[in-house]
CSV table of C-alpha atoms in Angstrom, one decimal:
chain,number,residue,atom,x,y,z
U,1327,MET,CA,-37.3,-31.2,11.7
U,1328,LYS,CA,-33.7,-31.3,10.6
U,1329,GLN,CA,-31.4,-29.8,13.2
U,1330,ALA,CA,-27.6,-29.9,13.8
U,1331,VAL,CA,-25.8,-27.8,16.5
U,1332,TYR,CA,-22.2,-27.6,17.7
U,1333,LEU,CA,-21.2,-25.4,20.6
U,1334,ARG,CA,-17.6,-25.2,22.0
U,1335,ASP,CA,-17.3,-25.9,25.7
U,1336,ASP,CA,-17.2,-22.2,26.7
U,1337,LEU,CA,-20.5,-21.6,25.0
U,1338,ALA,CA,-22.1,-24.8,25.9
U,1339,THR,CA,-21.3,-24.2,29.6
U,1340,ALA,CA,-22.7,-20.6,29.4
U,1341,TRP,CA,-26.0,-21.7,27.7
U,1342,PRO,CA,-27.0,-25.0,29.2
U,1343,GLY,CA,-30.5,-26.2,28.1
U,1344,GLU,CA,-31.2,-23.1,26.1
U,1345,ASP,CA,-33.2,-23.0,22.8
U,1346,ILE,CA,-30.1,-21.8,21.0
U,1347,PHE,CA,-31.9,-20.5,17.9
U,1348,HIS,CA,-34.3,-18.4,19.9
U,1349,LEU,CA,-31.5,-17.2,22.2
U,1350,LEU,CA,-29.3,-16.1,19.2
U,1351,ALA,CA,-32.2,-14.5,17.3
U,1352,THR,CA,-32.5,-11.9,20.1
U,1353,LEU,CA,-29.0,-11.8,21.5
U,1354,PRO,CA,-27.8,-8.2,22.3
U,1355,GLY,CA,-24.6,-6.9,21.0
U,1356,GLN,CA,-22.9,-4.5,18.6
U,1357,VAL,CA,-24.9,-5.0,15.3
U,1358,PHE,CA,-23.1,-4.6,12.0
U,1359,ARG,CA,-25.8,-5.9,9.7
U,1360,ASP,CA,-29.5,-6.7,10.1
U,1361,LYS,CA,-31.2,-7.1,6.8
U,1362,GLU,CA,-32.2,-9.7,4.2
U,1363,GLY,CA,-32.6,-12.3,6.9
U,1364,ARG,CA,-29.1,-12.0,8.1
U,1365,ARG,CA,-27.9,-10.5,11.4
U,1366,THR,CA,-24.2,-9.9,12.2
U,1367,LEU,CA,-23.1,-8.7,15.6
U,1368,ARG,CA,-20.3,-8.7,18.1
U,1369,PHE,CA,-21.2,-9.9,21.6
U,1370,GLU,CA,-19.4,-10.4,25.0
U,1371,LEU,CA,-19.8,-13.4,27.2
U,1372,ASN,CA,-17.9,-14.2,30.4
U,1373,GLY,CA,-15.1,-11.7,29.5
U,1374,ARG,CA,-14.6,-13.0,25.9
U,1375,SER,CA,-15.6,-11.4,22.6
U,1376,TYR,CA,-17.3,-13.3,19.8
U,1377,PHE,CA,-18.9,-12.6,16.4
U,1378,LEU,CA,-22.3,-14.1,15.5
U,1379,LYS,CA,-23.8,-14.4,12.1
U,1380,TYR,CA,-27.4,-15.5,12.4
U,1381,HIS,CA,-29.5,-16.4,9.3
U,1382,ALA,CA,-33.3,-16.3,10.0
U,1383,GLY,CA,-34.4,-17.5,6.5
U,1384,VAL,CA,-34.1,-15.4,3.3
U,1385,GLY,CA,-37.6,-16.2,2.0
U,1386,TRP,CA,-38.6,-17.5,-1.4
U,1387,GLY,CA,-38.6,-14.1,-3.0
U,1388,GLU,CA,-34.8,-13.7,-2.4
U,1389,ILE,CA,-34.1,-17.3,-3.5
U,1390,ILE,CA,-36.1,-16.8,-6.8
U,1391,LYS,CA,-34.4,-13.4,-7.4
U,1392,ASN,CA,-31.0,-15.0,-7.1
U,1393,LEU,CA,-31.9,-17.9,-9.3
U,1394,LEU,CA,-33.2,-15.6,-12.0
U,1395,GLN,CA,-29.9,-13.7,-11.9
U,1396,PHE,CA,-28.1,-17.1,-12.2
U,1397,ARG,CA,-26.7,-16.7,-8.7
U,1398,LYS,CA,-26.6,-19.4,-6.1
U,1399,PRO,CA,-28.7,-18.1,-3.2
U,1400,ILE,CA,-27.0,-18.1,0.3
U,1401,ILE,CA,-29.7,-19.7,2.5
U,1402,SER,CA,-27.6,-20.9,5.5
U,1403,ALA,CA,-24.5,-20.2,7.6
U,1404,ARG,CA,-23.4,-23.7,6.7
U,1405,ASN,CA,-21.4,-22.3,3.8
U,1406,GLU,CA,-19.3,-20.2,6.1
U,1407,TRP,CA,-18.5,-22.8,8.7
U,1408,LEU,CA,-17.6,-25.4,6.1
U,1409,ALA,CA,-15.3,-22.9,4.5
U,1410,ILE,CA,-13.6,-22.0,7.8
U,1411,GLN,CA,-13.0,-25.7,8.5
U,1412,ARG,CA,-11.5,-26.3,5.1
U,1413,LEU,CA,-9.2,-23.3,5.3
U,1414,HIS,CA,-7.9,-24.6,8.7
U,1415,GLN,CA,-7.2,-27.9,7.0
U,1416,LEU,CA,-5.2,-26.1,4.3
U,1417,GLY,CA,-3.2,-24.1,6.8
U,1418,ILE,CA,-4.7,-20.8,5.7
U,1419,GLY,CA,-5.3,-18.3,8.6
U,1420,THR,CA,-9.0,-17.5,9.2
U,1421,MET,CA,-11.5,-17.3,12.1
U,1422,GLN,CA,-11.8,-19.8,15.0
U,1423,LEU,CA,-15.1,-21.6,15.2
U,1424,ALA,CA,-16.9,-21.4,18.6
U,1425,GLY,CA,-20.3,-22.7,17.4
U,1426,TYR,CA,-22.5,-23.4,14.5
U,1427,GLY,CA,-26.0,-24.8,13.8
U,1428,GLU,CA,-28.8,-25.3,11.3
U,1429,LYS,CA,-32.5,-26.0,11.7
U,1430,GLY,CA,-35.3,-26.7,9.3
U,1431,TRP,CA,-35.9,-28.4,5.9
U,1432,ASN,CA,-37.6,-25.5,4.1
U,1433,PRO,CA,-34.7,-23.6,2.4
U,1434,ALA,CA,-36.6,-20.3,2.5
U,1435,ARG,CA,-37.2,-20.5,6.3
U,1436,ARG,CA,-34.1,-22.4,7.4
U,1437,ARG,CA,-32.5,-20.9,10.5
U,1438,SER,CA,-28.7,-21.2,11.0
U,1439,PHE,CA,-25.8,-19.5,12.7
U,1440,VAL,CA,-22.0,-19.4,13.0
U,1441,ILE,CA,-20.1,-18.0,16.0
U,1442,THR,CA,-16.4,-17.2,15.8
U,1443,ASP,CA,-13.9,-15.8,18.2
U,1444,ASP,CA,-13.5,-12.0,17.7
U,1445,LEU,CA,-10.3,-11.3,15.9
U,1446,SER,CA,-9.6,-8.4,18.2
U,1447,GLY,CA,-6.4,-6.3,17.9
U,1448,THR,CA,-6.4,-6.7,14.1
U,1449,MET,CA,-6.7,-4.4,11.1
U,1450,SER,CA,-7.6,-5.0,7.5
U,1451,LEU,CA,-5.4,-4.5,4.4
U,1452,GLU,CA,-8.1,-2.3,2.9
U,1453,HIS,CA,-6.1,0.9,3.5
U,1454,LEU,CA,-2.8,-0.5,2.4
U,1455,GLY,CA,-2.4,1.8,-0.5
U,1456,GLN,CA,-3.0,4.9,1.6
U,1457,GLN,CA,-0.6,3.7,4.2
U,1458,TRP,CA,2.1,2.9,1.8
U,1459,GLN,CA,1.8,6.3,0.1
U,1460,ARG,CA,2.4,7.9,3.5
U,1461,ASN,CA,5.0,5.4,4.6
U,1462,ALA,CA,6.7,3.4,1.9
U,1463,PRO,CA,7.4,-0.2,2.9
U,1464,SER,CA,10.8,-1.8,2.7
U,1465,PHE,CA,11.5,-3.9,-0.4
U,1466,LYS,CA,11.6,-7.0,1.9
U,1467,SER,CA,8.2,-6.2,3.5
U,1468,LYS,CA,6.5,-5.5,0.1
U,1469,GLN,CA,7.9,-8.7,-1.4
U,1470,ALA,CA,6.8,-10.8,1.6
U,1471,LEU,CA,3.2,-9.6,1.4
U,1472,ILE,CA,3.0,-10.2,-2.3
U,1473,ASN,CA,4.5,-13.7,-1.7
U,1474,LYS,CA,2.0,-14.4,1.1
U,1475,LEU,CA,-1.1,-13.3,-0.9
U,1476,ALA,CA,0.0,-15.3,-3.9
U,1477,LEU,CA,0.6,-18.5,-2.0
U,1478,VAL,CA,-2.7,-18.1,0.0
U,1479,SER,CA,-4.6,-17.6,-3.3
U,1480,ARG,CA,-2.8,-20.5,-5.0
U,1481,THR,CA,-3.4,-22.9,-2.0
U,1482,MET,CA,-7.1,-22.0,-1.8
U,1483,HIS,CA,-7.8,-22.2,-5.5
U,1484,GLN,CA,-5.9,-25.5,-6.0
U,1485,ALA,CA,-8.0,-27.0,-3.2
U,1486,GLY,CA,-11.2,-26.1,-5.1
U,1487,LEU,CA,-12.3,-23.0,-3.1
U,1488,ASN,CA,-13.1,-19.6,-4.5
U,1489,HIS,CA,-14.0,-16.7,-2.2
U,1490,ARG,CA,-16.3,-14.5,-4.4
U,1491,ASP,CA,-15.5,-11.4,-2.3
U,1492,TYR,CA,-11.7,-11.6,-2.6
U,1493,TYR,CA,-10.6,-8.1,-1.7
U,1494,LEU,CA,-7.8,-6.8,0.6
U,1495,CYS,CA,-10.4,-5.6,3.1
U,1496,HIS,CA,-11.1,-9.3,3.8
U,1497,PHE,CA,-7.6,-10.0,5.0
U,1498,LEU,CA,-6.8,-9.1,8.6
U,1499,LEU,CA,-3.5,-8.9,10.4
U,1500,ASP,CA,-2.2,-7.6,13.7
U,1501,GLU,CA,-2.9,-3.9,14.1
U,1502,SER,CA,0.7,-3.2,14.9
U,1503,PHE,CA,1.3,-3.3,11.1
U,1504,ALA,CA,-0.2,0.2,11.0
U,1505,GLU,CA,2.8,1.4,13.0
U,1506,THR,CA,5.6,-0.9,12.0
U,1507,ASN,CA,4.8,-1.4,8.3
U,1508,GLU,CA,6.8,-4.6,8.6
U,1509,PHE,CA,5.6,-7.8,7.0
U,1510,SER,CA,7.3,-11.2,6.8
U,1511,MET,CA,6.2,-14.7,5.7
U,1512,GLU,CA,5.7,-15.5,9.4
U,1513,THR,CA,3.2,-12.6,9.8
U,1514,GLU,CA,-0.3,-14.1,10.2
U,1515,LEU,CA,-3.0,-13.2,7.7
U,1516,PHE,CA,-6.7,-14.0,8.5
U,1517,LEU,CA,-9.1,-14.5,5.6
U,1518,ILE,CA,-12.7,-13.5,6.6
U,1519,ASP,CA,-16.2,-13.0,5.2
U,1520,LEU,CA,-16.5,-16.5,3.8
U,1521,HIS,CA,-20.3,-16.8,3.5
U,1522,ARG,CA,-20.3,-16.8,-0.3
U,1523,THR,CA,-17.3,-19.1,-0.7
U,1524,GLN,CA,-17.8,-22.0,-3.1
U,1525,GLN,CA,-16.2,-25.4,-2.8
U,1526,ARG,CA,-15.7,-27.9,-5.7
U,1527,ARG,CA,-13.3,-30.5,-7.0
U,1528,SER,CA,-11.7,-27.7,-9.0
U,1529,VAL,CA,-12.5,-24.0,-9.5
U,1530,PRO,CA,-13.9,-23.0,-12.9
U,1531,VAL,CA,-11.6,-20.5,-14.7
U,1532,ARG,CA,-14.2,-17.8,-14.7
U,1533,TRP,CA,-14.3,-17.9,-10.9
U,1534,LEU,CA,-10.5,-17.8,-10.7
U,1535,ILE,CA,-10.5,-14.7,-12.8
U,1536,LYS,CA,-13.2,-13.1,-10.6
U,1537,ASP,CA,-11.3,-13.8,-7.4
U,1538,LEU,CA,-7.9,-12.6,-8.8
U,1539,GLY,CA,-9.4,-9.6,-10.6
U,1540,SER,CA,-11.1,-8.5,-7.4
U,1541,LEU,CA,-7.8,-8.8,-5.5
U,1542,TYR,CA,-6.0,-6.8,-8.2
U,1543,PHE,CA,-8.8,-4.2,-8.1
U,1544,SER,CA,-8.6,-3.8,-4.4
U,1545,ALA,CA,-4.8,-3.2,-4.7
U,1546,SER,CA,-5.3,-0.4,-7.2
U,1547,GLU,CA,-4.0,2.3,-4.8
U,1548,VAL,CA,-0.9,0.2,-4.0
U,1549,SER,CA,2.1,1.3,-6.0
U,1550,LEU,CA,2.7,-2.1,-7.7
U,1551,THR,CA,5.4,-2.3,-10.3
U,1552,ARG,CA,5.4,-4.6,-13.3
U,1553,ARG,CA,7.9,-6.7,-11.4
U,1554,ASP,CA,5.6,-6.9,-8.4
U,1555,ARG,CA,2.8,-8.2,-10.7
U,1556,TYR,CA,5.1,-10.7,-12.4
U,1557,ARG,CA,6.2,-12.0,-9.0
U,1558,PHE,CA,2.6,-12.6,-7.9
U,1559,MET,CA,1.8,-14.4,-11.2
U,1560,MET,CA,4.9,-16.7,-11.0
U,1561,LEU,CA,4.2,-17.7,-7.4
U,1562,TYR,CA,0.5,-18.2,-8.0
U,1563,SER,CA,1.1,-20.3,-11.1
U,1564,GLY,CA,4.3,-22.1,-10.0
U,1565,LEU,CA,5.8,-21.3,-13.4
U,1566,SER,CA,8.7,-19.2,-14.6
U,1567,LEU,CA,8.0,-15.8,-16.1
U,1568,ARG,CA,8.6,-17.1,-19.6
U,1569,GLN,CA,6.1,-19.9,-19.0
U,1570,VAL,CA,3.5,-17.6,-17.5
U,1571,LEU,CA,3.6,-15.2,-20.4
U,1572,SER,CA,3.6,-17.9,-23.1
U,1573,GLN,CA,1.1,-20.4,-21.5
U,1574,GLN,CA,-1.1,-18.1,-19.4
U,1575,GLY,CA,-1.0,-14.8,-21.1
U,1576,HIS,CA,-4.7,-14.9,-22.0
U,1577,PHE,CA,-5.7,-15.8,-18.5
U,1578,TRP,CA,-3.8,-12.9,-16.8
U,1579,ARG,CA,-5.1,-10.4,-19.4
U,1580,ASN,CA,-8.6,-11.5,-18.4
U,1581,VAL,CA,-7.7,-11.0,-14.7
U,1582,ASP,CA,-6.5,-7.5,-15.5
U,1583,LYS,CA,-9.6,-6.8,-17.6
U,1584,ARG,CA,-11.8,-7.9,-14.7
U,1585,ALA,CA,-9.8,-5.6,-12.3
U,1586,GLN,CA,-10.2,-2.6,-14.8
U,1587,GLN,CA,-14.0,-3.3,-15.0
U,1588,LEU,CA,-14.3,-3.1,-11.3
U,1589,LEU,CA,-12.2,0.0,-11.1
U,1590,GLY,CA,-14.3,1.7,-13.8
U,1591,LYS,CA,-17.5,0.8,-12.0
U,1592,TRP,CA,-16.0,2.2,-8.7
U,1593,HIS,CA,-15.1,5.5,-10.4
U,1594,ARG,CA,-18.5,5.8,-11.9
U,1595,LYS,CA,-20.1,5.2,-8.5
U,1596,GLN,CA,-17.8,7.9,-7.0
U,1597,GLY,CA,-18.5,10.3,-9.8
U,1598,THR,CA,-14.8,10.6,-10.7
């Protein structure tokens, strides 16, 4: 039976000789998700806090459903730990791996897990628009955040990675941001929720559009000016504004179209 396991010293010392898959399948903690063969929870061990994502096997029904919808089924935590390792190589802030493992040849019953350090003391950028409506940022802070998001997006995409859930809620930063509203290029951003991330030699254009459209959509409550949008486009592409508009106009119109589709879908769901 195929099996691969890595545990950092702090976990290996705490669980010597354990059947790690059985232990993690029943590990107590604060559960955030427990369905479709995936269990996500926060747990404490020897005074430290961790996050566990445990995959118990999705079953053939889920695999076939995804294939019929032309979607690649997520059958293992391997996708996430490989994405974390790659982001670290690229210098993009993300989670710290504490353990990972995979067991079994059958894709429908394959068991796997990924454990990361808990990013405690952080908040997401999900409520950025609401925060900035109450407390407008300085020009410098707004510019720095746009620059950072553009450069992270560019680095990730140029390296052949696309996120597939690329929303502001999946960027974390120090919770002091809620009070200070100050951001600089030195401020750490942590990109999370990487289980659907895809890695290739190069990202197909349609997946670039989906990622960037999702990011634009999630910033719909942020008061972005045309100049703000142009700044993002120039930094992401590495081109002057004239070149962006003449060479990539169609691409960015499709990004905006994707964002508007998501926004329309969200409004219909909210009944507004």
